[in-house]
């Protein structure tokens, strides 16, 4: 399910204000002019565009403009339903730059995919545990109960982390269906006692009443997840300056976005089929991280990796610092 | 004689197809008494099969009346046996199972009767053969046996012996007469063979084509068993032939002479 | 009714009025017709490709035992292969454009026609085959004037199953990089908590099912008037 | 030609193309011309297969999937054949239920998973029912059409012989429809088998479909291919089995043999 | 006379089925000259159709030799016409299209000849009818027309007139003789009707059943056109009948007398 990828649209309710970045805009003079004419940007989501500076920039043509001097004539933006779909596209070389929750690219990299990390556009993706009003009231009460969660996702990492933190034993975890709606249906039916999910997916349910959140990752900052932007090595070979070019374009897009906040929210509302109010709660602009890597971000993605390795989900361990494109 | 077993009044039937309408039967009037042996002859395509099918209850949608025992014929029934012009065997059943059809061969009585009938139609040794392994005449004999097994009260036969050689045919005629005499089964027997019609029938109905009408009904008052070589037989034969020949559309010179 | 009495969970069902208003909304924005149009177009293309190939290979395989021995086992293996295995291959070869979507549908549409065509041919009455031999039909005449017409009932059945599979494959095809189509509408609904959209999608699929079926039945009536078969 | 030769020859012919494909794949893979991450070489897949086999993991999951597929097929296929039979025999019934069935037929599995969970939970019921939904239709339609393709001449024979409803169904309609029913069984089995992939998403912790999903999520492509190969091979085997039965059951058929 | 057109030497054919083996033909020896009219009679199931099918090239897998023009018969061909025992029409084609079969009716020559043949077999008005709308005899006439259209060098007829009434049959016999005289077509004609066999054939082959063997070959030296009533004709008829009657298995007393 998408929840695994914790789509780029991964929201947060609080505003963790990132320290303003002091990064320099990309140098104007490109070193190569023979980059492939088309650049394929893939993300996990279900709509043509998603939240974030990348979508906005591509939508507004800022990326196209910035990359044109390098010889890029067209930027394709391609949504994938779930992480594995994006991973396969990356492996087959059909996607050059991938953008999703941190778990899928880590798993892919651990399995041997040749990629590099070029950015952490979001570093505080929330996860939460939702129950029926008459269900377990605290995390501790989950002992001996069944929780639906997508294996290997940020929610999974959060759930395992919380349970460990509070030393709750005997929680049965299962994956249900291809999207969170299926997990929520199991919750409604009473087959599971709780669901580990993300805000966007349960927003409506919560508004409808009858359900409540008993815990969320904001209370455990270590368990917040990041979103990662990766580039394939084969693309890097053809276009070595891609990281700086891309990040420069993103920087510009972010500035533009901040200058047109209402327009941006409207754009998301049109795209995601939700009203502006919900969009503002679910996808606050403050959530978007600066372009530079921050220690907080690196710490969090390392946390995810450690979790995946410890749970024996990742095929092998690797060093995040080596993964980051220098 | 009381009311007839089968009464046909003002019976007309036409087939409508995309291209045209064919009047298959037109104002047919016919009474058949219980225990009668009626033979029907007429040129190819004159409506003999259609008539039989209506009596069997297979074709509805006709005009006029057709009653059996005073009741309108509403559908086929076990009391009316029908031997189709083609064998129509169930290809997935062996000879003996085709004859038994819905009856179980595990019933020893059925088994015995089926065995008898196989003997009667001379198919010993082919009990376990599938229809695709039979010759044309053999298949036809299976379908005859199938109809005979059920001892129907009225038996409708549509050219049952068409694919049989002269001798097998003569044998089957004897078999049929025997059954008729013993069980008093009412027979309506369509044939193309004038000899056969005269040899078997207590009455001969001659149809003429387009529209199918009754040209003549001739009672045959020869005693059974009949001798085909006898003068009286040949007399009747000539009478039937003459009626047949007068059927306008089919009057073509010399051809008839040699029949 | 059920909905209004509160028997159905509003989180998973939409009331008919909600669905109607969703349809109205989608229709006004023109999205509805665009989605139907684009899915229809994909189905038509996919079906045309898959169906034609299915027919051709079905003919080849049905017609010659040797060809059947060669290609049939492979196709039977492929028929049992989950589309999951095929999707990445398609991305690798054809990218994310219309090509791979249409081809995924084509693969789905291929098998029912293939299998039914083989059966249709193998059910041709041997008696008629002999007639064609005696009349010294050319190989082509034999196919065009005997085998195909007498397998038409089976082939039409294949068409019916194939069209259904083609429609169902739209959902798989539109999983990847789709920005429109009925499958997209359903995904959109699933991932953005718009239950009403899912139901609109379901209704559209059901309607398509009915229409396709009526169409094939119409074809059957037109093409198979010559048959003397059991009418129920 | 002895019986042995007759049986072996088709097998050899059938192996030509798959073997060629596998060999090409292996060679290209070994030379690094196909991404081993996306398409691990056959030998690599075999290694994984072997280790899963030895650990027993494969068999446990396979057994569970087989049982699900079988139940789903029996339930869906059985109901499909029954419905096809009834609808084929009765025109009124056809008018009453066929249109709705045709509409339901077109609803994709993926669109209704949430509803299935809501109604039937995440236990075996919903999985089996989802498979059954898929298996229902090919048998339904094929049985229905098989019966409608029955020769009217034989139908008339059954009427003349005074067959009642049951005899008409079982002695006339059903045997006539047999070739189609067998085809329906083959198609339904295929669908049942493939539906596992979706069904085992519904809160499963075991089964081949689950194994594949899981492996795909974690980037263990060779395990995904083990699953695919198992699907394909078992699917093909079950198909061949049905065809074997079909050949025996339809010996009476005098039809073109290619 | 030179080498025969058709030479059959030591021909045997048996059918193996699950339950048993049937020897359909056994050591058949037969030569047919170009332009001969051979009629074949024999009891039902004796192997007549099988013999014809072998000559047509439809059945292979026999023992012995069958050569046409000195070459072994390898398969059906356009030079050999075949009229099956059942009509075997293509159910999806109308009458005229069934006759034309693989030839196009848009070819005016084909169209004309098809029209002529429809006239000849007396099916005017049914050009556009589908097989299911035809009576048994009408369907059989369509299949005759279909074979005649192709003007084959050798025509194999398997009880072609079995479903025709006496008059239509007589007409068709004339038509056939006419074609034979005009085109010199070699004919092999299977029939159950002894009269027909004598009326048409320049030679009569009598088969006996199980195993199917040739009982007798009788040359008919009566001049054409033959008169069925003539004494010479009746003489021949008796000769054939006697041969037939002596076929051991089928000797059943009185029945034969009346034939
Ligand atoms: N189902 C049908 N649809 C249209 N026309 C039909 C149908 N059945 C019979 N006919 C027509 O009705 C007429 C009479 O047919 P029927 O089968 O009763 O003839 P018949 O006397 O049995 O001929 P035959 O001796 O050749 O069997 C024919 O002209 C035929 O074309
Ligand atoms: N395909 C077959 N399989 C098995 N046995 C067969 C097959 N075809 C014919 N036979 C057997 O061969 C014998 C001769 O059959 P054939 O059809 O040649 O007889 P026929 O002389 O034409 O008889 P009829 O006058 O009844 O048509 C029969 O005993 C029949 O059972
Ligand atoms: Mg008739
Ligand atoms: Mg024969």
Short mmCIF file of C-alpha atoms in Angstrom, two decimals, chain D residues 39 78 121 125 147 166 170 211 214 219 231:
data_model
loop_
_atom_site.label_atom_id
_atom_site.label_comp_id
_atom_site.label_asym_id
_atom_site.label_seq_id
_atom_site.Cartn_x
_atom_site.Cartn_y
_atom_site.Cartn_z
CA UNK D 39 15.60 -10.39 -13.19
CA UNK D 78 -19.27 -25.05 -8.32
CA UNK D 121 -13.27 -10.00 8.03
CA UNK D 125 -13.61 -16.45 4.58
CA UNK D 147 -25.93 -25.50 -22.73
CA UNK D 166 -33.40 -33.51 -14.05
CA UNK D 170 -28.06 -34.39 -16.69
CA UNK D 211 5.42 -14.54 0.26
CA UNK D 214 6.60 -9.60 1.11
CA UNK D 219 13.50 -6.23 -2.73
CA UNK D 231 2.23 -20.09 -9.81
#
